[in-house]
Amino acid sequence: MQPQASTFLRVEHLNKKVPSGDSKITILNDVNLNVKEGESVAILGTSGSGKTTLLSLLAGLDLPTSGDVYLMDHHLNIMDEEQRAQVRRNHVGFIFQSFQLLPTLTALENVMLPLEIRYIKHQRCKIEATEWLNKVGLGKRLAHYPAQLSGGEQQRVAIARAFINAPKIIFSDEMTGNLDTHTGELITDILFSLNQEQKTTLLLVTHDASLAARCHTRLLLQEGVIQSC
Amino acid sequence: MPYPFVIAGRGHTIMLNIILLALKSLWRDWRAAEWLLVCFALFIAIAATTSIHFYTDRIMRGLDKQGARLLGGELVISSPSPLPVAWEQKAREMKLRTAQVWSYLSVVSSKNQKSSNAMQLVSLQAVSDNYPLSDVTPNLPDPHTIWVEPRLLPLLSIEMNDELVIGAATFQVKKLLTSDLDTLSSGFIIAPRAMMRLADVPATQTVLPGSRVDYRLLLVGDASALKNFKSWITPLLSPSQKLIDTHSQQFALQNIMQNTENYLQLILLVCLLLSGVAISLSIQQYVRRHYAQIALWRCLGASHKQILTVFILQLIIIASIIGVIGIVMGYVAQEAYAYLFQDFIRFELPASGFSPILLGFITSNIILFAFSYPILSELPRTSPLYLWRNEINLSVLSTSTPLMISLSCMVLFILWFMNFSLLSIYFFLGLFLSIVFLYGVSLIIISILRVAVNHSEGSIRRGISQIVQYPFSFSLQFIGLNLILVAIIISACIRSNMINNWKQSLPETSPNFFAINIDKSDITRLSQFFQNQHIDIEGIYPMVRGRLIALNGQSVLSAVPAEAKNNNALHRELNLSWMWNFPSDNKIVKGPTWTLRDRNKALVSVEYGLANDLHLKLGDELTFQIGERKIDAVIMNFRTLVWSSIHPNFFMIFPPGLLDNFPTTFITSFHLDNKQKIILNDIVKIFPNITIIDMANVLLQIQNLVSKIIAAMQYLFIFALGLSILIFIASLQTTMDERQKTYSLLRILGAERHYIRRSLIVEFILLFMLISVTAMILGLLSVYLLEINIFNQ
């Protein structure tokens, strides 16, 4: 079945079970979801509710036990890992709770990384990365290593990295989870401001109600079952 | 709106982009010192192997030159008839330098009034204008002059500058011969010796058609030219003509040269192995540190193929850069060795060759790929989910395939590099069995420690737990460190055993004179004479000249394999002897020895090297032509003997009885120091029919050469030991990450410093004890097997 034209991300009857000893644990149970282009969606839930698993399936990082995921025109679960990687390379950006910056790379190099993987010329990567770091207010910290940056600054670098390849959708996993409230709000402002500017679809996994409140849609994931809230 | 950047270009553009990405990524890793340990281990491997290869290449070529110096040339043709002029011309056309030596016995007399025309048999060596070839400038007597051995002067009651008569010509004694460079291979030279110019021979009229002269053509030059000349000349040689080089079996230093080469090969193998262990340990650390990075790359959309290509390119770049640096360092180091050891290695080392450069480069790539690619190739499979779960689920099966392929390639390369020598084959066989054995032992140890950990407390429990918690890491470390220690033990034991063997085979009191042509009636008187002069002799052995003519009833030349047909022993008379007890340096390696019941039986003991060359088997029947009669004998055993010892050595020995009725002369050897040499004149006077052959100079030269080789080996061992220690430290360093993580956590949880220190001490003492015991057992076992199969042949 093809996704409807207006649907950007569509999930149908998604199930995920993982083996545990002789039995299987259900992480996601018949999840159905439609996300429109440019929409921002927050998935709320307690720890262990399956938020991260859902995100990894939506981003094509993992495969479901059953069910279908359509991202743009791509039926992710019939694609092999290389094809899914290509979709991620061209259309997806990530923001992680623990930033996931490479400690041996400077802020600038970390932001350049998604373009480098696409073999964009070095000079062009540099110009683009500098521009994005300026946008997140780190124009003067280009040569700093992650260890020389604060948590908030590191997350800003991660946001710049997520936007640099002009993704159609950004997946964010507890992006304020490692930050204090004030810094978290600052980071959220930056993200939503850039999102508006770039018209990117946003899918956030969080348990931060204030962050979720800024999204168009809020969904609650409880014991593997998704519902509106 | 589609993103403006796309993966641009095709084919070479994409490859160029990947290379740039690989370079960029490599530079960033390098900046963060991520490749440091790998590069250091590789650098050590290349610098070590290249420097040893450079140096040993020079030493071996130098030793070859020294051997050639003793032989007179790098290649020598010996013939009982004059050599065709065309041969020498052909050699010169092939850019070889040539010289001729005619050796024959002649009588000289003195013109000195005081000596009342005394006459003496001398061994004359007539040498051509460019003799000796080992020197840049010729060094030979002027026309109408002669150089003689000092002993000749009292025998003829003459002094320097007196005149001697040889045949129809008169010569002035101008110089004393201090050493005879090419005596070693020329067999029995009847003393005293004298040297004159070849151009003076016709005037003496001492060489006539049919005269017994050993005509020799000495050749030196480029190795490939020598090889070509050898191929050209071999089919032209008659059965009585022979080719001799420093690798000829009967060349006295052959055994020593072979063992030296074996030892150098062993050291090279050890260095390669040590470096391999260090590289694989350090690459593991690299991989552990890069899971997150690769997971992120995967998350950002990098493909498996793309990441793998980047890694392969990085390995090629590292192998190339470190290869070049290692080769340069190897060259510098070998120059340093040459300088440091110039007092020990007193012969001139030839200039460095090019082969170590190429081999260093190939070694760099193969070692790095063989030890790192199988581990590294798994890294691109890291799941992007690692960023969330920190779990690694790599398939063991998919690791083992590239691992087997890479290691097989490396083993094949090294075997090729070592010319598929027996030593290298044993080495890898031993290595494989050792790894399997050590892995099994490590699993048993872990099981035992798992039990022990439940019965221990405090820091002891923590120390043991550290091993038990990382079983794979322990196994790897256990195998790696064991191999390092075993390599050190092997290098040390083989070296010292070899040196001891050589010293024993060439003691200070080794015989340096032969006495031949001893009549049976003189044996008792001669023994008494030696006893009175306090000169020890091992035995006086009977000798009959005979030719090997048949093998199992078939003509020997048609019965032996094609490659053995030119064996010199088939084309000349051999010295056949008989005795109950073999000379002390003879050792039976196959078959039983004879007993008193074997008297008169048609049995023979054959020298092992000859038996191998002719493909003889125990129980084969050999037929000998002795004078007019034929004798058959069945091979009862094979013997090894030490060609470098100045003992009477026989290819064929029979039990007493069988040859008793043939005309027999006897032979013995004895040692005289410089002060005792005057006794020689007494022997000649009391036993006029006995011929004394002076081997003192030859022995001295052998001893000098052996001591030089020993010095070189001692140095090489120290180098290998130093390398082992460095790699040992590097290997330990690579397993520190895990410890650091655990102990940092323990510190956070409040563990005291001394608790952590004691835990570490427990862990390391345990590790050290376990490794020492297994390494000692494996090492000594390997030494025993190597000595039997390689170094004691």
mmCIF file with all atom_site columns, N, CA and C in Angstrom, chain A residues 52 56 61-62 81-82 85 88-89 94 96 100 102 104 109 116-120 122 124 128 145 161 164-166 168 173, chain B residues 1 3 5-7 17-18 21 24 28 31-32 34 293 296-304 306 384-385 387-389:
data_model
loop_
_atom_site.group_PDB
_atom_site.id
_atom_site.type_symbol
_atom_site.label_atom_id
_atom_site.label_alt_id
_atom_site.label_comp_id
_atom_site.label_asym_id
_atom_site.label_entity_id
_atom_site.label_seq_id
_atom_site.pdbx_PDB_ins_code
_atom_site.Cartn_x
_atom_site.Cartn_y
_atom_site.Cartn_z
_atom_site.occupancy
_atom_site.B_iso_or_equiv
_atom_site.pdbx_formal_charge
_atom_site.auth_seq_id
_atom_site.auth_comp_id
_atom_site.auth_asym_id
_atom_site.auth_atom_id
_atom_site.pdbx_PDB_model_num
ATOM 1   N N  . THR A 1 52  ? 12.391 5.174  22.425 1.00 0.00 ? 52  THR A N  1
ATOM 2   C CA . THR A 1 52  ? 13.621 5.121  21.625 1.00 0.00 ? 52  THR A CA 1
ATOM 3   C C  . THR A 1 52  ? 13.527 4.044  20.546 1.00 0.00 ? 52  THR A C  1
ATOM 4   N N  . SER A 1 56  ? 13.938 4.591  16.568 1.00 0.00 ? 56  SER A N  1
ATOM 5   C CA . SER A 1 56  ? 14.922 3.873  15.752 1.00 0.00 ? 56  SER A CA 1
ATOM 6   C C  . SER A 1 56  ? 14.243 3.190  14.566 1.00 0.00 ? 56  SER A C  1
ATOM 7   N N  . LEU A 1 61  ? 16.705 2.785  11.488 1.00 0.00 ? 61  LEU A N  1
ATOM 8   C CA . LEU A 1 61  ? 17.917 2.261  12.116 1.00 0.00 ? 61  LEU A CA 1
ATOM 9   C C  . LEU A 1 61  ? 17.729 0.798  12.507 1.00 0.00 ? 61  LEU A C  1
ATOM 10  N N  . ASP A 1 62  ? 16.497 0.389  12.651 1.00 0.00 ? 62  ASP A N  1
ATOM 11  C CA . ASP A 1 62  ? 16.186 -0.972 13.091 1.00 0.00 ? 62  ASP A CA 1
ATOM 12  C C  . ASP A 1 62  ? 14.953 -1.446 12.305 1.00 0.00 ? 62  ASP A C  1
ATOM 13  N N  . GLU A 1 81  ? 19.803 -2.485 4.562  1.00 0.00 ? 81  GLU A N  1
ATOM 14  C CA . GLU A 1 81  ? 20.450 -1.503 5.424  1.00 0.00 ? 81  GLU A CA 1
ATOM 15  C C  . GLU A 1 81  ? 21.125 -0.401 4.602  1.00 0.00 ? 81  GLU A C  1
ATOM 16  N N  . GLU A 1 82  ? 21.709 -0.758 3.457  1.00 0.00 ? 82  GLU A N  1
ATOM 17  C CA . GLU A 1 82  ? 22.408 0.232  2.634  1.00 0.00 ? 82  GLU A CA 1
ATOM 18  C C  . GLU A 1 82  ? 21.418 1.243  2.054  1.00 0.00 ? 82  GLU A C  1
ATOM 19  N N  . ALA A 1 85  ? 20.330 3.459  4.757  1.00 0.00 ? 85  ALA A N  1
ATOM 20  C CA . ALA A 1 85  ? 21.398 4.416  5.051  1.00 0.00 ? 85  ALA A CA 1
ATOM 21  C C  . ALA A 1 85  ? 21.349 5.573  4.062  1.00 0.00 ? 85  ALA A C  1
ATOM 22  N N  . ARG A 1 88  ? 18.654 7.913  5.051  1.00 0.00 ? 88  ARG A N  1
ATOM 23  C CA . ARG A 1 88  ? 19.095 8.729  6.199  1.00 0.00 ? 88  ARG A CA 1
ATOM 24  C C  . ARG A 1 88  ? 20.060 9.820  5.736  1.00 0.00 ? 88  ARG A C  1
ATOM 25  N N  . ARG A 1 89  ? 21.000 9.393  4.860  1.00 0.00 ? 89  ARG A N  1
ATOM 26  C CA . ARG A 1 89  ? 22.019 10.332 4.386  1.00 0.00 ? 89  ARG A CA 1
ATOM 27  C C  . ARG A 1 89  ? 21.363 11.536 3.711  1.00 0.00 ? 89  ARG A C  1
ATOM 28  N N  . PHE A 1 94  ? 19.632 13.856 13.039 1.00 0.00 ? 94  PHE A N  1
ATOM 29  C CA . PHE A 1 94  ? 19.441 13.297 14.386 1.00 0.00 ? 94  PHE A CA 1
ATOM 30  C C  . PHE A 1 94  ? 19.949 14.259 15.460 1.00 0.00 ? 94  PHE A C  1
ATOM 31  N N  . PHE A 1 96  ? 20.710 13.743 19.635 1.00 0.00 ? 96  PHE A N  1
ATOM 32  C CA . PHE A 1 96  ? 20.712 12.723 20.689 1.00 0.00 ? 96  PHE A CA 1
ATOM 33  C C  . PHE A 1 96  ? 20.731 13.364 22.071 1.00 0.00 ? 96  PHE A C  1
ATOM 34  N N  . GLN A 1 100 ? 26.406 12.869 21.264 1.00 0.00 ? 100 GLN A N  1
ATOM 35  C CA . GLN A 1 100 ? 27.126 12.010 20.328 1.00 0.00 ? 100 GLN A CA 1
ATOM 36  C C  . GLN A 1 100 ? 28.030 12.802 19.394 1.00 0.00 ? 100 GLN A C  1
ATOM 37  N N  . LEU A 1 102 ? 31.848 13.528 18.199 1.00 0.00 ? 102 LEU A N  1
ATOM 38  C CA . LEU A 1 102 ? 33.094 12.740 18.239 1.00 0.00 ? 102 LEU A CA 1
ATOM 39  C C  . LEU A 1 102 ? 34.150 13.539 18.992 1.00 0.00 ? 102 LEU A C  1
ATOM 40  N N  . THR A 1 104 ? 37.236 13.466 19.169 1.00 0.00 ? 104 THR A N  1
ATOM 41  C CA . THR A 1 104 ? 38.530 13.796 18.538 1.00 0.00 ? 104 THR A CA 1
ATOM 42  C C  . THR A 1 104 ? 38.375 14.848 17.451 1.00 0.00 ? 104 THR A C  1
ATOM 43  N N  . GLU A 1 109 ? 34.436 20.414 12.699 1.00 0.00 ? 109 GLU A N  1
ATOM 44  C CA . GLU A 1 109 ? 34.574 19.108 12.018 1.00 0.00 ? 109 GLU A CA 1
ATOM 45  C C  . GLU A 1 109 ? 33.382 18.207 12.304 1.00 0.00 ? 109 GLU A C  1
ATOM 46  N N  . GLU A 1 116 ? 30.611 15.541 4.682  1.00 0.00 ? 116 GLU A N  1
ATOM 47  C CA . GLU A 1 116 ? 31.804 14.795 4.256  1.00 0.00 ? 116 GLU A CA 1
ATOM 48  C C  . GLU A 1 116 ? 31.436 13.390 3.806  1.00 0.00 ? 116 GLU A C  1
ATOM 49  N N  . ILE A 1 117 ? 30.509 12.791 4.520  1.00 0.00 ? 117 ILE A N  1
ATOM 50  C CA . ILE A 1 117 ? 30.068 11.446 4.150  1.00 0.00 ? 117 ILE A CA 1
ATOM 51  C C  . ILE A 1 117 ? 29.465 11.462 2.743  1.00 0.00 ? 117 ILE A C  1
ATOM 52  N N  . ARG A 1 118 ? 28.940 12.612 2.338  1.00 0.00 ? 118 ARG A N  1
ATOM 53  C CA . ARG A 1 118 ? 28.366 12.742 0.975  1.00 0.00 ? 118 ARG A CA 1
ATOM 54  C C  . ARG A 1 118 ? 29.385 13.264 -0.011 1.00 0.00 ? 118 ARG A C  1
ATOM 55  N N  . TYR A 1 119 ? 30.662 13.307 0.402  1.00 0.00 ? 119 TYR A N  1
ATOM 56  C CA . TYR A 1 119 ? 31.781 13.733 -0.459 1.00 0.00 ? 119 TYR A CA 1
ATOM 57  C C  . TYR A 1 119 ? 31.637 15.157 -0.976 1.00 0.00 ? 119 TYR A C  1
ATOM 58  N N  . ILE A 1 120 ? 31.046 16.019 -0.173 1.00 0.00 ? 120 ILE A N  1
ATOM 59  C CA . ILE A 1 120 ? 31.004 17.423 -0.559 1.00 0.00 ? 120 ILE A CA 1
ATOM 60  C C  . ILE A 1 120 ? 32.407 17.989 -0.371 1.00 0.00 ? 120 ILE A C  1
ATOM 61  N N  . HIS A 1 122 ? 35.682 19.932 0.555  1.00 0.00 ? 122 HIS A N  1
ATOM 62  C CA . HIS A 1 122 ? 36.078 20.379 1.885  1.00 0.00 ? 122 HIS A CA 1
ATOM 63  C C  . HIS A 1 122 ? 35.721 21.851 2.128  1.00 0.00 ? 122 HIS A C  1
ATOM 64  N N  . ARG A 1 124 ? 33.582 23.727 0.756  1.00 0.00 ? 124 ARG A N  1
ATOM 65  C CA . ARG A 1 124 ? 32.126 23.944 0.824  1.00 0.00 ? 124 ARG A CA 1
ATOM 66  C C  . ARG A 1 124 ? 31.593 23.469 2.184  1.00 0.00 ? 124 ARG A C  1
ATOM 67  N N  . GLU A 1 128 ? 29.666 25.842 4.908  1.00 0.00 ? 128 GLU A N  1
ATOM 68  C CA . GLU A 1 128 ? 28.333 25.467 5.395  1.00 0.00 ? 128 GLU A CA 1
ATOM 69  C C  . GLU A 1 128 ? 28.329 25.277 6.906  1.00 0.00 ? 128 GLU A C  1
ATOM 70  N N  . TYR A 1 145 ? 37.158 21.554 20.885 1.00 0.00 ? 145 TYR A N  1
ATOM 71  C CA . TYR A 1 145 ? 36.781 20.142 20.951 1.00 0.00 ? 145 TYR A CA 1
ATOM 72  C C  . TYR A 1 145 ? 35.593 19.987 21.898 1.00 0.00 ? 145 TYR A C  1
ATOM 73  N N  . ARG A 1 161 ? 24.742 20.129 13.360 1.00 0.00 ? 161 ARG A N  1
ATOM 74  C CA . ARG A 1 161 ? 25.065 18.933 12.581 1.00 0.00 ? 161 ARG A CA 1
ATOM 75  C C  . ARG A 1 161 ? 23.786 18.311 11.992 1.00 0.00 ? 161 ARG A C  1
ATOM 76  N N  . ILE A 1 164 ? 22.623 20.502 8.907  1.00 0.00 ? 164 ILE A N  1
ATOM 77  C CA . ILE A 1 164 ? 23.536 20.900 7.816  1.00 0.00 ? 164 ILE A CA 1
ATOM 78  C C  . ILE A 1 164 ? 23.236 20.219 6.483  1.00 0.00 ? 164 ILE A C  1
ATOM 79  N N  . ASN A 1 165 ? 22.696 18.991 6.517  1.00 0.00 ? 165 ASN A N  1
ATOM 80  C CA . ASN A 1 165 ? 22.443 18.351 5.217  1.00 0.00 ? 165 ASN A CA 1
ATOM 81  C C  . ASN A 1 165 ? 20.992 18.562 4.758  1.00 0.00 ? 165 ASN A C  1
ATOM 82  N N  . ALA A 1 166 ? 20.403 19.641 5.254  1.00 0.00 ? 166 ALA A N  1
ATOM 83  C CA . ALA A 1 166 ? 19.033 20.027 4.866  1.00 0.00 ? 166 ALA A CA 1
ATOM 84  C C  . ALA A 1 166 ? 18.088 18.845 4.891  1.00 0.00 ? 166 ALA A C  1
ATOM 85  N N  . LYS A 1 168 ? 14.829 16.410 5.561  1.00 0.00 ? 168 LYS A N  1
ATOM 86  C CA . LYS A 1 168 ? 13.394 16.611 5.485  1.00 0.00 ? 168 LYS A CA 1
ATOM 87  C C  . LYS A 1 168 ? 12.764 16.390 6.856  1.00 0.00 ? 168 LYS A C  1
ATOM 88  N N  . ASP A 1 173 ? 16.030 12.625 20.203 1.00 0.00 ? 173 ASP A N  1
ATOM 89  C CA . ASP A 1 173 ? 15.808 11.700 21.311 1.00 0.00 ? 173 ASP A CA 1
ATOM 90  C C  . ASP A 1 173 ? 16.215 12.349 22.626 1.00 0.00 ? 173 ASP A C  1
ATOM 91  N N  . MET B 2 1   ? 12.104 21.385 -1.338 1.00 0.00 ? 1   MET B N  1
ATOM 92  C CA . MET B 2 1   ? 13.227 21.743 -2.225 1.00 0.00 ? 1   MET B CA 1
ATOM 93  C C  . MET B 2 1   ? 14.378 20.750 -2.002 1.00 0.00 ? 1   MET B C  1
ATOM 94  N N  . TYR B 2 3   ? 17.942 19.060 -1.692 1.00 0.00 ? 3   TYR B N  1
ATOM 95  C CA . TYR B 2 3   ? 19.185 19.646 -1.186 1.00 0.00 ? 3   TYR B CA 1
ATOM 96  C C  . TYR B 2 3   ? 20.156 19.860 -2.340 1.00 0.00 ? 3   TYR B C  1
ATOM 97  N N  . PHE B 2 5   ? 23.339 19.774 -2.546 1.00 0.00 ? 5   PHE B N  1
ATOM 98  C CA . PHE B 2 5   ? 24.541 18.939 -2.628 1.00 0.00 ? 5   PHE B CA 1
ATOM 99  C C  . PHE B 2 5   ? 24.151 17.512 -2.963 1.00 0.00 ? 5   PHE B C  1
ATOM 100 N N  . VAL B 2 6   ? 24.807 16.964 -3.946 1.00 0.00 ? 6   VAL B N  1
ATOM 101 C CA . VAL B 2 6   ? 24.589 15.549 -4.263 1.00 0.00 ? 6   VAL B CA 1
ATOM 102 C C  . VAL B 2 6   ? 25.949 14.869 -4.309 1.00 0.00 ? 6   VAL B C  1
ATOM 103 N N  . ILE B 2 7   ? 25.944 13.530 -4.238 1.00 0.00 ? 7   ILE B N  1
ATOM 104 C CA . ILE B 2 7   ? 27.209 12.816 -4.393 1.00 0.00 ? 7   ILE B CA 1
ATOM 105 C C  . ILE B 2 7   ? 27.620 12.971 -5.841 1.00 0.00 ? 7   ILE B C  1
ATOM 106 N N  . ASN B 2 17  ? 37.257 11.301 -4.087 1.00 0.00 ? 17  ASN B N  1
ATOM 107 C CA . ASN B 2 17  ? 36.530 11.808 -2.918 1.00 0.00 ? 17  ASN B CA 1
ATOM 108 C C  . ASN B 2 17  ? 36.710 10.887 -1.717 1.00 0.00 ? 17  ASN B C  1
ATOM 109 N N  . ILE B 2 18  ? 36.656 9.568  -1.969 1.00 0.00 ? 18  ILE B N  1
ATOM 110 C CA . ILE B 2 18  ? 36.830 8.620  -0.853 1.00 0.00 ? 18  ILE B CA 1
ATOM 111 C C  . ILE B 2 18  ? 38.245 8.734  -0.298 1.00 0.00 ? 18  ILE B C  1
ATOM 112 N N  . LEU B 2 21  ? 38.393 11.712 1.844  1.00 0.00 ? 21  LEU B N  1
ATOM 113 C CA . LEU B 2 21  ? 37.689 11.463 3.105  1.00 0.00 ? 21  LEU B CA 1
ATOM 114 C C  . LEU B 2 21  ? 38.548 10.588 4.027  1.00 0.00 ? 21  LEU B C  1
ATOM 115 N N  . LYS B 2 24  ? 41.373 12.679 5.376  1.00 0.00 ? 24  LYS B N  1
ATOM 116 C CA . LYS B 2 24  ? 40.865 13.631 6.364  1.00 0.00 ? 24  LYS B CA 1
ATOM 117 C C  . LYS B 2 24  ? 40.603 12.912 7.693  1.00 0.00 ? 24  LYS B C  1
ATOM 118 N N  . ARG B 2 28  ? 42.570 13.213 11.357 1.00 0.00 ? 28  ARG B N  1
ATOM 119 C CA . ARG B 2 28  ? 41.898 13.535 12.625 1.00 0.00 ? 28  ARG B CA 1
ATOM 120 C C  . ARG B 2 28  ? 42.189 12.473 13.682 1.00 0.00 ? 28  ARG B C  1
ATOM 121 N N  . ARG B 2 31  ? 45.738 12.911 14.773 1.00 0.00 ? 31  ARG B N  1
ATOM 122 C CA . ARG B 2 31  ? 45.836 14.061 15.666 1.00 0.00 ? 31  ARG B CA 1
ATOM 123 C C  . ARG B 2 31  ? 45.447 13.661 17.087 1.00 0.00 ? 31  ARG B C  1
ATOM 124 N N  . ALA B 2 32  ? 44.481 12.756 17.185 1.00 0.00 ? 32  ALA B N  1
ATOM 125 C CA . ALA B 2 32  ? 44.012 12.315 18.500 1.00 0.00 ? 32  ALA B CA 1
ATOM 126 C C  . ALA B 2 32  ? 44.792 11.098 18.998 1.00 0.00 ? 32  ALA B C  1
ATOM 127 N N  . GLU B 2 34  ? 45.042 8.194  17.882 1.00 0.00 ? 34  GLU B N  1
ATOM 128 C CA . GLU B 2 34  ? 44.328 6.913  17.848 1.00 0.00 ? 34  GLU B CA 1
ATOM 129 C C  . GLU B 2 34  ? 45.128 5.826  17.133 1.00 0.00 ? 34  GLU B C  1
ATOM 130 N N  . GLN B 2 293 ? 31.942 6.059  17.020 1.00 0.00 ? 293 GLN B N  1
ATOM 131 C CA . GLN B 2 293 ? 32.168 6.878  15.835 1.00 0.00 ? 293 GLN B CA 1
ATOM 132 C C  . GLN B 2 293 ? 31.522 6.239  14.605 1.00 0.00 ? 293 GLN B C  1
ATOM 133 N N  . LEU B 2 296 ? 27.793 6.392  14.641 1.00 0.00 ? 296 LEU B N  1
ATOM 134 C CA . LEU B 2 296 ? 27.328 7.719  14.256 1.00 0.00 ? 296 LEU B CA 1
ATOM 135 C C  . LEU B 2 296 ? 27.379 7.888  12.737 1.00 0.00 ? 296 LEU B C  1
ATOM 136 N N  . TRP B 2 297 ? 28.486 7.446  12.142 1.00 0.00 ? 297 TRP B N  1
ATOM 137 C CA . TRP B 2 297 ? 28.611 7.500  10.679 1.00 0.00 ? 297 TRP B CA 1
ATOM 138 C C  . TRP B 2 297 ? 27.434 6.753  10.042 1.00 0.00 ? 297 TRP B C  1
ATOM 139 N N  . ARG B 2 298 ? 27.144 5.582  10.602 1.00 0.00 ? 298 ARG B N  1
ATOM 140 C CA . ARG B 2 298 ? 26.050 4.756  10.060 1.00 0.00 ? 298 ARG B CA 1
ATOM 141 C C  . ARG B 2 298 ? 24.722 5.494  10.222 1.00 0.00 ? 298 ARG B C  1
ATOM 142 N N  . CYS B 2 299 ? 24.572 6.111  11.371 1.00 0.00 ? 299 CYS B N  1
ATOM 143 C CA . CYS B 2 299 ? 23.359 6.837  11.670 1.00 0.00 ? 299 CYS B CA 1
ATOM 144 C C  . CYS B 2 299 ? 23.171 7.991  10.689 1.00 0.00 ? 299 CYS B C  1
ATOM 145 N N  . LEU B 2 300 ? 24.287 8.621  10.354 1.00 0.00 ? 300 LEU B N  1
ATOM 146 C CA . LEU B 2 300 ? 24.231 9.770  9.448  1.00 0.00 ? 300 LEU B CA 1
ATOM 147 C C  . LEU B 2 300 ? 24.126 9.336  7.989  1.00 0.00 ? 300 LEU B C  1
ATOM 148 N N  . GLY B 2 301 ? 24.111 8.011  7.783  1.00 0.00 ? 301 GLY B N  1
ATOM 149 C CA . GLY B 2 301 ? 23.835 7.528  6.432  1.00 0.00 ? 301 GLY B CA 1
ATOM 150 C C  . GLY B 2 301 ? 25.027 6.988  5.665  1.00 0.00 ? 301 GLY B C  1
ATOM 151 N N  . ALA B 2 302 ? 26.195 6.843  6.336  1.00 0.00 ? 302 ALA B N  1
ATOM 152 C CA . ALA B 2 302 ? 27.348 6.272  5.625  1.00 0.00 ? 302 ALA B CA 1
ATOM 153 C C  . ALA B 2 302 ? 27.080 4.793  5.375  1.00 0.00 ? 302 ALA B C  1
ATOM 154 N N  . SER B 2 303 ? 27.423 4.323  4.193  1.00 0.00 ? 303 SER B N  1
ATOM 155 C CA . SER B 2 303 ? 27.161 2.916  3.882  1.00 0.00 ? 303 SER B CA 1
ATOM 156 C C  . SER B 2 303 ? 28.305 2.043  4.382  1.00 0.00 ? 303 SER B C  1
ATOM 157 N N  . HIS B 2 304 ? 27.994 0.750  4.523  1.00 0.00 ? 304 HIS B N  1
ATOM 158 C CA . HIS B 2 304 ? 28.991 -0.215 4.973  1.00 0.00 ? 304 HIS B CA 1
ATOM 159 C C  . HIS B 2 304 ? 30.190 -0.214 4.037  1.00 0.00 ? 304 HIS B C  1
ATOM 160 N N  . GLN B 2 306 ? 31.155 2.121  2.010  1.00 0.00 ? 306 GLN B N  1
ATOM 161 C CA . GLN B 2 306 ? 31.879 3.386  2.084  1.00 0.00 ? 306 GLN B CA 1
ATOM 162 C C  . GLN B 2 306 ? 32.853 3.391  3.273  1.00 0.00 ? 306 GLN B C  1
ATOM 163 N N  . PRO B 2 384 ? 23.974 1.210  14.095 1.00 0.00 ? 384 PRO B N  1
ATOM 164 C CA . PRO B 2 384 ? 23.785 2.593  14.570 1.00 0.00 ? 384 PRO B CA 1
ATOM 165 C C  . PRO B 2 384 ? 23.152 2.614  15.966 1.00 0.00 ? 384 PRO B C  1
ATOM 166 N N  . LEU B 2 385 ? 22.461 1.512  16.312 1.00 0.00 ? 385 LEU B N  1
ATOM 167 C CA . LEU B 2 385 ? 21.800 1.453  17.627 1.00 0.00 ? 385 LEU B CA 1
ATOM 168 C C  . LEU B 2 385 ? 22.807 1.424  18.781 1.00 0.00 ? 385 LEU B C  1
ATOM 169 N N  . LEU B 2 387 ? 24.665 3.640  19.519 1.00 0.00 ? 387 LEU B N  1
ATOM 170 C CA . LEU B 2 387 ? 24.614 4.964  20.149 1.00 0.00 ? 387 LEU B CA 1
ATOM 171 C C  . LEU B 2 387 ? 23.623 4.991  21.313 1.00 0.00 ? 387 LEU B C  1
ATOM 172 N N  . TRP B 2 388 ? 22.632 4.103  21.261 1.00 0.00 ? 388 TRP B N  1
ATOM 173 C CA . TRP B 2 388 ? 21.659 4.050  22.358 1.00 0.00 ? 388 TRP B CA 1
ATOM 174 C C  . TRP B 2 388 ? 21.959 2.926  23.343 1.00 0.00 ? 388 TRP B C  1
ATOM 175 N N  . ARG B 2 389 ? 22.412 1.803  22.797 1.00 0.00 ? 389 ARG B N  1
ATOM 176 C CA . ARG B 2 389 ? 22.479 0.609  23.653 1.00 0.00 ? 389 ARG B CA 1
ATOM 177 C C  . ARG B 2 389 ? 23.880 0.205  24.093 1.00 0.00 ? 389 ARG B C  1
#
